[in-house]
Coordinates of C-alpha atoms in Angstrom, one line a residue:
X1 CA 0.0 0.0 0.0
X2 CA 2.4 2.6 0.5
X3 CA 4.2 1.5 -2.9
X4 CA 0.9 2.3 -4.1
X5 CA 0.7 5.6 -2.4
X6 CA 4.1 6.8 -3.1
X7 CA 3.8 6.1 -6.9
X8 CA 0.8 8.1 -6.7
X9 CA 2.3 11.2 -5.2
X10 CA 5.1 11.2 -7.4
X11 CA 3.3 12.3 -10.8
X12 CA 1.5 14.8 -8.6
X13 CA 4.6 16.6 -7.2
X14 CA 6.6 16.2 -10.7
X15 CA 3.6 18.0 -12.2
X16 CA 3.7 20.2 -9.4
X17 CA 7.4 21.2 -9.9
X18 CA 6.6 21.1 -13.5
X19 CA 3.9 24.1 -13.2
X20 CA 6.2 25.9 -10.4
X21 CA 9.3 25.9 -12.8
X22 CA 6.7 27.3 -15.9
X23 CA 5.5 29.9 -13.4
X24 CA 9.1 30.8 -12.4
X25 CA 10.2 31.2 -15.9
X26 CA 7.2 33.5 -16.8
X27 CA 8.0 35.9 -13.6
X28 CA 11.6 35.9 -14.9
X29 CA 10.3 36.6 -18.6
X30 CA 8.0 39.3 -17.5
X31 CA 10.3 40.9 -15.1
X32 CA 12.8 40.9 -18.4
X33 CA 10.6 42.2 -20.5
X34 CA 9.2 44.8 -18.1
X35 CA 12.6 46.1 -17.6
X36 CA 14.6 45.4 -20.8
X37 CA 12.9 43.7 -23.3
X38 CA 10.1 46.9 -23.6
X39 CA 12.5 50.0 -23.4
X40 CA 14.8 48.3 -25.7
X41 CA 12.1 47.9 -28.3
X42 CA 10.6 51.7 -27.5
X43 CA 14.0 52.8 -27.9
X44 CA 14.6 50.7 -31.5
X45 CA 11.0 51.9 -32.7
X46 CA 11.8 55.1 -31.8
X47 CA 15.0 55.4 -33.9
X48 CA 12.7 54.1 -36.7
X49 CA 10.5 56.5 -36.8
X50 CA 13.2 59.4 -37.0
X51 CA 15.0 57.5 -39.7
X52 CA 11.8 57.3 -41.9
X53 CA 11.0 61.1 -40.9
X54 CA 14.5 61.9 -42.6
X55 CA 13.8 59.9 -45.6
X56 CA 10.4 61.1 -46.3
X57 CA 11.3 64.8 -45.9
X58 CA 14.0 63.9 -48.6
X59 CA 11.5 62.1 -50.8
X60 CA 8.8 65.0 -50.4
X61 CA 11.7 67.7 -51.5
X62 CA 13.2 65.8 -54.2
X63 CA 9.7 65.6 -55.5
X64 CA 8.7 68.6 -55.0
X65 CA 12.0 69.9 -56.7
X66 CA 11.3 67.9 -60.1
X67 CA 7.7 69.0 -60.1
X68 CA 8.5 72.5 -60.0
X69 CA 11.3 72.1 -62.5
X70 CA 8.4 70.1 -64.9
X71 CA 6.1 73.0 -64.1
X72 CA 8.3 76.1 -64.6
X73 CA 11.9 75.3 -65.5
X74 CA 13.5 76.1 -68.8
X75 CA 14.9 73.4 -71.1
X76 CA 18.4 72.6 -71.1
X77 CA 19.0 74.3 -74.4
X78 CA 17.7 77.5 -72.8
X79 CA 19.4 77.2 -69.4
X80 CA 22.6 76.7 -70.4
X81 CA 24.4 77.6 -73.8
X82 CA 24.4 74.9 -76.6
X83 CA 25.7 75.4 -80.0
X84 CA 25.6 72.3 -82.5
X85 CA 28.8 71.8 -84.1
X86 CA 28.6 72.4 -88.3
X87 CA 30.7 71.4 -90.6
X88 CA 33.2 74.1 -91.9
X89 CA 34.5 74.3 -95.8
X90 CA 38.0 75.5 -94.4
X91 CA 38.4 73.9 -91.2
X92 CA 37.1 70.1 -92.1
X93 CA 35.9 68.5 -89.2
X94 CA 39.0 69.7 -86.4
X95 CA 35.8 72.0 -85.0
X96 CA 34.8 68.7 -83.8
X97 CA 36.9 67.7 -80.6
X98 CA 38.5 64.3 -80.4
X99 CA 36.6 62.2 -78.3
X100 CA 37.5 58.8 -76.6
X101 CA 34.8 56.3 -76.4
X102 CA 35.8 53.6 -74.2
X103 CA 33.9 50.0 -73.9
X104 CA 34.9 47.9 -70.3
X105 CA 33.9 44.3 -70.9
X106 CA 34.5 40.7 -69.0
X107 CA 33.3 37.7 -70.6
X108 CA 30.9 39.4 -72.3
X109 CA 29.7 36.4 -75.0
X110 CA 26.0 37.6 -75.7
X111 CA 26.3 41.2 -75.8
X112 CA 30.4 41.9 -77.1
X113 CA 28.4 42.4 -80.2
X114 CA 25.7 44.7 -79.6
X115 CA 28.0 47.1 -77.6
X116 CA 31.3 47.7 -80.0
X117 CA 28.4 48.0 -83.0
X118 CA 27.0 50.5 -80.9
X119 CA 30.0 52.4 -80.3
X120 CA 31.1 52.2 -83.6
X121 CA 28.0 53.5 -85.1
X122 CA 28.4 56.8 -83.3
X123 CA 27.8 59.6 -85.1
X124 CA 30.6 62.0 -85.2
X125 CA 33.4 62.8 -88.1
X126 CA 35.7 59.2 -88.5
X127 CA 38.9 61.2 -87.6
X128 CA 37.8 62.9 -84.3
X129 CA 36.4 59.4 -82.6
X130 CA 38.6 56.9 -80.9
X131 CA 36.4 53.4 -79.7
X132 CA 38.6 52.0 -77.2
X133 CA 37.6 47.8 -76.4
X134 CA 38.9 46.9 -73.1
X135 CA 38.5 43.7 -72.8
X136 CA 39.2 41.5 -69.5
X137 CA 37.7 38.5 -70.1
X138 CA 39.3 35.6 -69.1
X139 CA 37.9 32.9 -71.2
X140 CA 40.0 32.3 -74.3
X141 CA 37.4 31.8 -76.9
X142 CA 35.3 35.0 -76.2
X143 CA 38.8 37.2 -76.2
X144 CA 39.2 36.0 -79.4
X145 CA 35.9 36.6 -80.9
X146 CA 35.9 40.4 -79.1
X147 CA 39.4 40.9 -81.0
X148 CA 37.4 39.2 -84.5
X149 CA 34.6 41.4 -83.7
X150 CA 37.5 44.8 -83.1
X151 CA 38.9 44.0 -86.4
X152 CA 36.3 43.8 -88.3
X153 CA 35.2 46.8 -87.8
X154 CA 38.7 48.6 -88.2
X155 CA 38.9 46.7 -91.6
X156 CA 35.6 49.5 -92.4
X157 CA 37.6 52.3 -91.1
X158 CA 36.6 52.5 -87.5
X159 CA 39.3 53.7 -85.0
X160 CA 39.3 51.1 -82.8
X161 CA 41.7 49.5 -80.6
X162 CA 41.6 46.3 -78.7
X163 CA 42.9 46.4 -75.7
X164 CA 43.8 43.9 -72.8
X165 CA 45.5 42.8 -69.5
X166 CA 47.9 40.8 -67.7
X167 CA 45.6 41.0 -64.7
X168 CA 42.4 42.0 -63.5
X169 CA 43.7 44.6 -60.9
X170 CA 41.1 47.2 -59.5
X171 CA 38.1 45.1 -62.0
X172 CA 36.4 48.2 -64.5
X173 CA 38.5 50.9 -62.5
X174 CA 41.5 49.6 -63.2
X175 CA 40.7 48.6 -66.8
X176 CA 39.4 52.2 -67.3
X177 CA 42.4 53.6 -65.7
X178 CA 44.7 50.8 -67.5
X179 CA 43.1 52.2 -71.1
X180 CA 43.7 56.0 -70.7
X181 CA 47.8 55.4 -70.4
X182 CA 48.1 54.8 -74.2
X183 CA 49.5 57.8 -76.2
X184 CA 46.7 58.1 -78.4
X185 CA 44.7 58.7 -76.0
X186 CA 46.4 62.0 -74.4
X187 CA 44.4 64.4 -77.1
X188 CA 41.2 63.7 -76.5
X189 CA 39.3 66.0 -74.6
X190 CA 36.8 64.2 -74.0
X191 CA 36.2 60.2 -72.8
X192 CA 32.7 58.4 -73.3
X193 CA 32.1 55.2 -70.9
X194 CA 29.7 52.8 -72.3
X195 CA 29.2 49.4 -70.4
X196 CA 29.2 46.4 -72.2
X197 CA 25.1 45.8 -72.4
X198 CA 24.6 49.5 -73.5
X199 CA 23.5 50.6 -77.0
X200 CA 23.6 53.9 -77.2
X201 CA 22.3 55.7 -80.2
X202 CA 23.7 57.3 -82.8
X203 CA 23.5 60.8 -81.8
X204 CA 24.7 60.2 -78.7
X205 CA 27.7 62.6 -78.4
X206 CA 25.8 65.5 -81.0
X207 CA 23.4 65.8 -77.5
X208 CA 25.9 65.9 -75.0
X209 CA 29.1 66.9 -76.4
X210 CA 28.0 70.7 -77.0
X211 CA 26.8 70.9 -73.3
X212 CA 30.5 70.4 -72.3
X213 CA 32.1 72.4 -75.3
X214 CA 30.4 75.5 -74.5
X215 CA 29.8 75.3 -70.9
X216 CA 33.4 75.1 -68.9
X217 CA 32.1 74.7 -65.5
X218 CA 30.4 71.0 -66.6
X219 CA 32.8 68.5 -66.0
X220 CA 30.2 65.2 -66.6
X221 CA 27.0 64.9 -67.9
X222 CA 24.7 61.8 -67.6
X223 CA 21.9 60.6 -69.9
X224 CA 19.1 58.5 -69.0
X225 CA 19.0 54.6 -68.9
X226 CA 16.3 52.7 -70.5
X227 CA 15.6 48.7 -70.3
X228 CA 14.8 46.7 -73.2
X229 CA 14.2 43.8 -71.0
X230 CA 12.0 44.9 -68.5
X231 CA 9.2 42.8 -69.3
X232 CA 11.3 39.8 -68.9
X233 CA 9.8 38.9 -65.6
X234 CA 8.2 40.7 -62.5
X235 CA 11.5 41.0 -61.2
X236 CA 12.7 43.4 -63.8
X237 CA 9.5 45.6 -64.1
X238 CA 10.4 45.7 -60.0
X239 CA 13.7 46.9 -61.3
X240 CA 12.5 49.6 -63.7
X241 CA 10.3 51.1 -61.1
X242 CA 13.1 51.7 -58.5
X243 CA 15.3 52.8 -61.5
X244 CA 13.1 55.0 -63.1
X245 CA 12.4 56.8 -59.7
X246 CA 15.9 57.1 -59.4
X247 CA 17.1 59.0 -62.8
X248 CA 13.3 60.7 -62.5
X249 CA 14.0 62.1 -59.1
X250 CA 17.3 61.5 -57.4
X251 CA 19.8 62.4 -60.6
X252 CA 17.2 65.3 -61.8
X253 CA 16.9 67.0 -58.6
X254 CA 20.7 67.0 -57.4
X255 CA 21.4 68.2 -61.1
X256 CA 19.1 71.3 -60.8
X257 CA 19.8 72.4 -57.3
X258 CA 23.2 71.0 -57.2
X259 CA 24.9 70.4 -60.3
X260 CA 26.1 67.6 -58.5
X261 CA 24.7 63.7 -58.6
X262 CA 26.5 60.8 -58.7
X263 CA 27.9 59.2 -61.7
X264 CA 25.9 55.7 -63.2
X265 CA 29.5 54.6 -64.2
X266 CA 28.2 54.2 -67.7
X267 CA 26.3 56.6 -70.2
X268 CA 27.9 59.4 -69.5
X269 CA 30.2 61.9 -70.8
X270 CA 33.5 63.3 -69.0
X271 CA 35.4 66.0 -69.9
X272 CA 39.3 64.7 -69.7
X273 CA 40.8 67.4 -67.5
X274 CA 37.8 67.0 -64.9
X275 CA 38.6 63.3 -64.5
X276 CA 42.9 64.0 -64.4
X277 CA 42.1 66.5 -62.0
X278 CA 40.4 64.3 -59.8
X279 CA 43.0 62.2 -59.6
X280 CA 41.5 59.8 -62.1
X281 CA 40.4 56.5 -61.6
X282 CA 40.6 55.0 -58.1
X283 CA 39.6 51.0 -57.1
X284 CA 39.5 51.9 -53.3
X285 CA 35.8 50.8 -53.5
X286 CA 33.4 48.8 -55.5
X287 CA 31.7 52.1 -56.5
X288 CA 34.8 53.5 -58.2
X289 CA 32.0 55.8 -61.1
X290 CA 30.6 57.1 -57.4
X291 CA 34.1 58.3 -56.6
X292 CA 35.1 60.1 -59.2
X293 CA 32.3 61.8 -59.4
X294 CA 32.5 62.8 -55.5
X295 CA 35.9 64.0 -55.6
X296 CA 35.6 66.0 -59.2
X297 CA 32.5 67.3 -57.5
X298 CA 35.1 68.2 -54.4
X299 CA 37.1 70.4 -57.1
X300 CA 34.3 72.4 -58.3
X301 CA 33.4 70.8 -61.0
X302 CA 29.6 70.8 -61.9
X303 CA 27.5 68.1 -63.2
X304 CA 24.6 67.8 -65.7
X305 CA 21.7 65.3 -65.9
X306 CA 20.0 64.9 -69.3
X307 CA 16.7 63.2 -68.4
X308 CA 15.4 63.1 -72.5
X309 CA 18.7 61.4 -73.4
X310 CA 18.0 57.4 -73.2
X311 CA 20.5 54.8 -73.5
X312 CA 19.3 51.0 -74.1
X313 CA 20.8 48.5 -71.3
X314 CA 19.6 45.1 -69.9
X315 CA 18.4 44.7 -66.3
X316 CA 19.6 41.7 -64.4
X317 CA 16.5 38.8 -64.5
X318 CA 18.4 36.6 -62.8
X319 CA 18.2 36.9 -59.0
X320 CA 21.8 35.7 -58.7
X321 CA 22.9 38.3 -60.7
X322 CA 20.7 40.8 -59.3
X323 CA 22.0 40.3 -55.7
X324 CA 25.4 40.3 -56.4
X325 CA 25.0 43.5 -58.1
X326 CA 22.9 45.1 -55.3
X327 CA 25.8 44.0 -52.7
X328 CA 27.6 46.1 -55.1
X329 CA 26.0 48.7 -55.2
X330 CA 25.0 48.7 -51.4
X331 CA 28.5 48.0 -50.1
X332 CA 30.4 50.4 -52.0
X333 CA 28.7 54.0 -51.1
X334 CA 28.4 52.8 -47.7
X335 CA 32.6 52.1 -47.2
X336 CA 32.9 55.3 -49.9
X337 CA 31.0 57.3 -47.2
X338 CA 33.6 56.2 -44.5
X339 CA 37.0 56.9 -46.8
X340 CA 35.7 60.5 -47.9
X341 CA 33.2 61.9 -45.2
X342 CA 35.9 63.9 -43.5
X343 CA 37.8 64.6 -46.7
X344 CA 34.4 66.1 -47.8
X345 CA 34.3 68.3 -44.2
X346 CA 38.0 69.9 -44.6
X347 CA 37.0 71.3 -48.4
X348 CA 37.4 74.5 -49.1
X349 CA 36.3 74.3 -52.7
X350 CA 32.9 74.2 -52.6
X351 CA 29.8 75.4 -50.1
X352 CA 28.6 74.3 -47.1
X353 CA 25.3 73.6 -48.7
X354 CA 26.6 71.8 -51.1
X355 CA 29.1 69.3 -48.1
X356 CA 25.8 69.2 -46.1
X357 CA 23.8 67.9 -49.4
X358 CA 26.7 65.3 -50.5
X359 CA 27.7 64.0 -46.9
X360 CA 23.5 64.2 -45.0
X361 CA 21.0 63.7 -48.5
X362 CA 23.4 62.2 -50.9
X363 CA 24.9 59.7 -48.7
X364 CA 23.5 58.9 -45.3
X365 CA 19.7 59.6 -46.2
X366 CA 19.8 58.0 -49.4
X367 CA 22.7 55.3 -48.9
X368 CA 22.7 53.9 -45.6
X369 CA 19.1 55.4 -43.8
X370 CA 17.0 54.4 -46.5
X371 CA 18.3 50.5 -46.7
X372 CA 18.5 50.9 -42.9
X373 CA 15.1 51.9 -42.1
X374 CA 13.5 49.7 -44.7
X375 CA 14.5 46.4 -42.9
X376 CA 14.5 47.4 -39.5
X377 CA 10.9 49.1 -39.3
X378 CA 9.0 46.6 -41.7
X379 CA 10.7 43.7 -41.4
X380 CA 11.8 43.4 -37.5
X381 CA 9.8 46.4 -35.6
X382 CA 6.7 45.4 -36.8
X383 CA 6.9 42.0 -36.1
X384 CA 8.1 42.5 -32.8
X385 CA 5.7 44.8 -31.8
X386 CA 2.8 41.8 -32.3
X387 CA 4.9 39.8 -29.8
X388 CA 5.1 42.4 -27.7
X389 CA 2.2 44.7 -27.8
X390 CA 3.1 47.1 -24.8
X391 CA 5.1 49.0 -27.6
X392 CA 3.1 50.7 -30.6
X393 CA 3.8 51.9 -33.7
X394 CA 1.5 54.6 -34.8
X395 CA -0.5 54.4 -37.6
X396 CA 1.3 57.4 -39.4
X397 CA 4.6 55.4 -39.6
X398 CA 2.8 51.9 -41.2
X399 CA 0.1 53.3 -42.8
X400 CA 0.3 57.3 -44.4
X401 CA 4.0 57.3 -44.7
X402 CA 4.9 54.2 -46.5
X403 CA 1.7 54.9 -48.8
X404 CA 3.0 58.4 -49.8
X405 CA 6.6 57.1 -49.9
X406 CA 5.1 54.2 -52.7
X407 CA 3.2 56.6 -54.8
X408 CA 6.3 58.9 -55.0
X409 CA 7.8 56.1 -56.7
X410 CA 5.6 54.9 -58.8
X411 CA 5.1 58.2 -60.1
X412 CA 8.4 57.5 -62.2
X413 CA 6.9 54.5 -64.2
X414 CA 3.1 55.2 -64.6
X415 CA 2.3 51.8 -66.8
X416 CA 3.9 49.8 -63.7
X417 CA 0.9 51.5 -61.0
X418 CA -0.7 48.3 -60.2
X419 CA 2.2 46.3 -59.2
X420 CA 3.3 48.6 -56.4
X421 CA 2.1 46.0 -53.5
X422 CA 4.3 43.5 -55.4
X423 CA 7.2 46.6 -55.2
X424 CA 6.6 47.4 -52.1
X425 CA 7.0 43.9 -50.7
X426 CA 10.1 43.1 -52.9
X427 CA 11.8 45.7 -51.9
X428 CA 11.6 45.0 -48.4
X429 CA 13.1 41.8 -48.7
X430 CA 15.8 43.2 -50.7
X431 CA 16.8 45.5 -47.8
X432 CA 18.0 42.6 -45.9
X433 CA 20.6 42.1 -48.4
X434 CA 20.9 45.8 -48.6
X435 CA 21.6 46.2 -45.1
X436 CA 23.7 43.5 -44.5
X437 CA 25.7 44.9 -47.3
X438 CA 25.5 48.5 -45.9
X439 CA 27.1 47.3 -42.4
X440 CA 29.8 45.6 -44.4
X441 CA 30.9 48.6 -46.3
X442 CA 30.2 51.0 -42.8
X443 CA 32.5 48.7 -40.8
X444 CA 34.8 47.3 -43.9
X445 CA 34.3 43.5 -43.0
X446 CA 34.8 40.5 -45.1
X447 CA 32.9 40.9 -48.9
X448 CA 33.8 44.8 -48.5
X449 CA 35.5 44.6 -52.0
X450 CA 33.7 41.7 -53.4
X451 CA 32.9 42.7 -57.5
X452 CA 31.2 40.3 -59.2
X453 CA 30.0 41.3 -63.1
X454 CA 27.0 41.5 -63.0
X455 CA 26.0 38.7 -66.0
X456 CA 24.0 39.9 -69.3
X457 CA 22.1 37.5 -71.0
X458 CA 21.5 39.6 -74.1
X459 CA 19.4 37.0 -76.8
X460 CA 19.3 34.4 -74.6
X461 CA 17.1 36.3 -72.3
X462 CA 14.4 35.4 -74.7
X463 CA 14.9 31.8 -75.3
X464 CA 11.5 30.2 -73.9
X465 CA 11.9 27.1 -72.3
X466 CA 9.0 25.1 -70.6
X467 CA 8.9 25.9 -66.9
X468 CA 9.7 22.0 -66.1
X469 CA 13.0 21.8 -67.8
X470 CA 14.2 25.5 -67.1
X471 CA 13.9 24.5 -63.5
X472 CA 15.3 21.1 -63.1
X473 CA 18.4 22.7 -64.8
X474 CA 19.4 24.3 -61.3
X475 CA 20.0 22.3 -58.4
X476 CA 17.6 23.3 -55.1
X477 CA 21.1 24.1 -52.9
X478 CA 21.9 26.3 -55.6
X479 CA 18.6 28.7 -55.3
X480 CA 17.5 28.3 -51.3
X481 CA 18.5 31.3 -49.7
X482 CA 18.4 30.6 -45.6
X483 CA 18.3 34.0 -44.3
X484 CA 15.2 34.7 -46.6
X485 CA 13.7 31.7 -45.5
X486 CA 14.6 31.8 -41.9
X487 CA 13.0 35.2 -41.7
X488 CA 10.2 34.2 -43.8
X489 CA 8.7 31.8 -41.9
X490 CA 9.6 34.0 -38.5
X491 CA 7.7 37.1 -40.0
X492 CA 4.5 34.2 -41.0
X493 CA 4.7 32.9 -37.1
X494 CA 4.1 36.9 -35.8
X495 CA 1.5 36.9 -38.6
X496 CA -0.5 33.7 -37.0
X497 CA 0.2 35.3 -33.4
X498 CA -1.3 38.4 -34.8
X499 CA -4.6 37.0 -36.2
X500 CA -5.0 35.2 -32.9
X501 CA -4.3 37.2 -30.4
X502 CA -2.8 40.5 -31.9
X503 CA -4.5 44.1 -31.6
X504 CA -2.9 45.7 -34.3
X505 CA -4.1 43.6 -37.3
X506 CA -0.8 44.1 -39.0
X507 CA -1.6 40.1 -40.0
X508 CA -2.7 40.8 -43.5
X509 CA 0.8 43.0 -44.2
X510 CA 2.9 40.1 -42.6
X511 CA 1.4 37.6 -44.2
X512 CA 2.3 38.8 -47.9
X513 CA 5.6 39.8 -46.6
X514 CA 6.1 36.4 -45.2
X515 CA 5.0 35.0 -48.7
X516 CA 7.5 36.8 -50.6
X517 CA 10.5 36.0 -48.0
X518 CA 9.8 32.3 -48.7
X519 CA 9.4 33.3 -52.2
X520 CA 12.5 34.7 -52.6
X521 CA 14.4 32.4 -50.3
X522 CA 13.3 29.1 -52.7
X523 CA 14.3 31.5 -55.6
X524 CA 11.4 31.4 -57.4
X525 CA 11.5 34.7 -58.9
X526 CA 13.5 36.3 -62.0
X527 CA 13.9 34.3 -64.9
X528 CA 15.7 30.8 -65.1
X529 CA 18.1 30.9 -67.9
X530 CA 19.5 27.2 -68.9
X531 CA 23.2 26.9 -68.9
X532 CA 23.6 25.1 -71.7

């Protein structure tokens, strides 16, 4: 009998110390989160909320800047002097000024073609144009059909020179820098950079040349890029949105105000001695056409953006590409920002205005808050706050904001309106990469000066495949992406929490952003392009 009893007792005073130890824990849990868990997330939300003030005044005025330039500006031709060049009886074509065209490419097998053709078909006088190939690729058989491609043109007359390397040092910079050493380059005033996927057209240098001839203070001027493949997939109609906003509102509002955005590292004009001056090209960072353009700015140097002048490019469509090139492009103004920001506070060449603009809107609003802000607040605050609803977001910051923010930029690409949920959810998982990248170039860690060429796929873009064979081409470890994923299905937990016990109904916003997460982590987005 007292076997009996004492196996009896013993289930009753486990589950006893069982429900003492759960009520222990939750004392310790509340006590933490009374005192650390709650003022910690206050204090994170409340960083948040400044960082998207800062962006969204600097959205609002860069809007506001472009509309009142569309509403009551002048043209170019009317604001500042432009003169076509003519052909004169006596003088021939040395009115013209010798111009350097210069074509960076790396294994470039489906667009080598499209590019030199382009370059070559540029209209200016035969004796005054020098198309400069530099070519870096590593992989025998396209060097040689670049070099085939080079001479046959220069069998028509073209001056064109093929150039190449013993090494890859400093990637395009170096290549760039590498190409203007050669004599026959030292006479040109002026040096045109055309990536390898851009086909610009033929009047190219007749619209931008005469801006730099006649006006002495422009050292650079930009044109416009337009896609030819943004229809490819939903990725790169994603792309052209966030693009289009870009050259529609970030490069024309800093060129009005300004005279001062940063360089695209392609499609654009430099006038030699603004570039020498500089110090030329530099392959500190990963954003080396950034750079220049900052310290040529630095010298006093002024910039103009020609928003009617439209080069054809590709977008990347496959989301391999497409990250490593956002790492790029993430990473490299970050760690930029660290090199120059105090070189930028010591000059004496330009305006306060003008340091404040480059170091607080160009560069920490635009290049680190913006990435920042985007993760943190929608992808981590938000979610936390359903888990722990003592701390509140208002309304203004989830709802009026973001909604204002979204129509700014979908402004840019009217035809594109109706996907902005799909935008605005895309982008947010982007800006984990974003971020992780921006805290690699802010703190110079490991990847800081990772370049990767971002692939083209030119023709074979448009090679249609059934969906069954284009995706058992690429093996699943290949495509998951475990952060994505990992967050995806933590941001779809909160969402559950949410609809069951939340007061915030954020469930139908975490949701879709847990959808696209776990999208993106499987890779099932962008095109899938066979190897072979």
């Amino acid at each position: 009998m007292e076997k009996l009893s004492t196996m009896k007792i013993l289930p009753e005073l486990l589950v006893g110390a069982q429900d003492d130890i759960a009520r222990q824990i939750m004392v310790i849990w509340n006590q933490a989160k009374v005192s650390l868990v709650v003022p910690f997330l206050r204090v994170f939300v409340y960083i948040n909320l400044v960082m998207l003030i800062m962006l969204f005044t600097e959205k609002v005025y860069m809007a506001m800047v472009v509309a009142f330039n569309m509403l009551f500006g002048k043209k170019l031709e009317q604001r500042y002097k432009f003169e076509p060049f003519e052909d004169d009886v006596e003088l021939g074509s040395s009115i013209y000024p010798l111009v350097l065209v210069q074509v960076p490419m790396f294994n470039e097998r489906e667009v080598y073609q499209l590019s030199i053709g382009a370059a070559c078909r540029l209209s200016w006088p035969s004796d005054r144009i020098v198309v400069q190939v530099l070519d870096d690729s590593t992989d025998p058989l396209i060097k040689s059909m670049v070099e085939m491609e080079c001479n046959s043109w220069a069998s028509k007359g073209t001056n064109i020179h093929y150039q190449v390397r013993d090494n890859r040092k400093g990637y395009k910079a170096g290549a760039l820098k590498e190409g203007l050493k050669h004599d026959y380059t030292k006479q040109c005033e002026y040096v045109v950079i055309f990536d390898a996927d851009f086909q610009p057209e033929p009047d190219f240098l007749t619209q931008t040349i005469p801006f730099l001839h006649h006006n002495p203070e422009f050292g650079l001027v930009q044109a416009r890029w337009k896609f030819v493949n943004s229809n490819d997939c939903l990725m790169t109609r994603i792309q052209e949105m966030s693009l289009d906003y870009h050259f529609k509102v970030e490069q024309e509002s800093g060129s009005i105000i300004h005279a001062f955005f940063g360089f695209n590292g392609t499609a654009g004009v430099w006038r030699m001695a603004a570039l020498n001056e500089a110090g030329g090209w530099k392959d500190r960072t990963t954003v080396e056409d950034m750079d220049l353009a900052v310290r040529a700015s630095l010298k006093g140097w002024k910039f103009l953006y020609i928003g009617s002048l439209m080069v054809k490019n590709e977008l990347p469509s496959v989301l391999k590409a497409y990250r490593y090139q956002q790492h790029r492009w993430s990473c490299g103004p970050a760690n930029l920002f660290r090199k120059m920001v105090f070189e930028i506070v010591k000059n004496k060449r330009v305006t306060w205005w003008k340091k404040l603009y480059v170091l607080y809107s160009f560069f920490f609003v635009r290049k680190i808050v913006a990435h920042i802000v985007t993760f943190t607040l929608y992808c981590v605050a938000i979610p936390a706050t359903v888990l722990i609803p003592e701390v509140m977001i208002p309304s203004w910051a989830t709802i009026y904001i973001p909604t204002i923010i979204t129509l700014l930029n979908a402004v840019g690409t009217p035809r594109s309106f109706y996907l902005v949920v799909f935008w605005v959810l895309f982008e947010n998982v982007m800006s984990l990469h974003r971020t992780k990248a921006t805290f690699i170039g802010l703190f110079e860690t490991r990847r800081v000066n990772e370049w990767v060429v971002t692939e083209k796929l030119g023709d074979a873009s448009k090679v249609k495949e059934a969906p069954q064979q284009s995706q058992s081409r690429f093996k699943i470890g290949e495509r998951i992406l475990m952060l994505e994923l990992c967050l995806g299905f933590v941001i779809f937990g909160c969402a559950c929490y949410d609809l069951a016990y939340g007061k915030y109904h954020y469930y139908i916003y975490l949701y879709l952003q847990a959808i696209a997460f776990i999208t993106m982590g499987c890779g099932y987005i962008g095109t899938q392009v066979p190897s072979s």
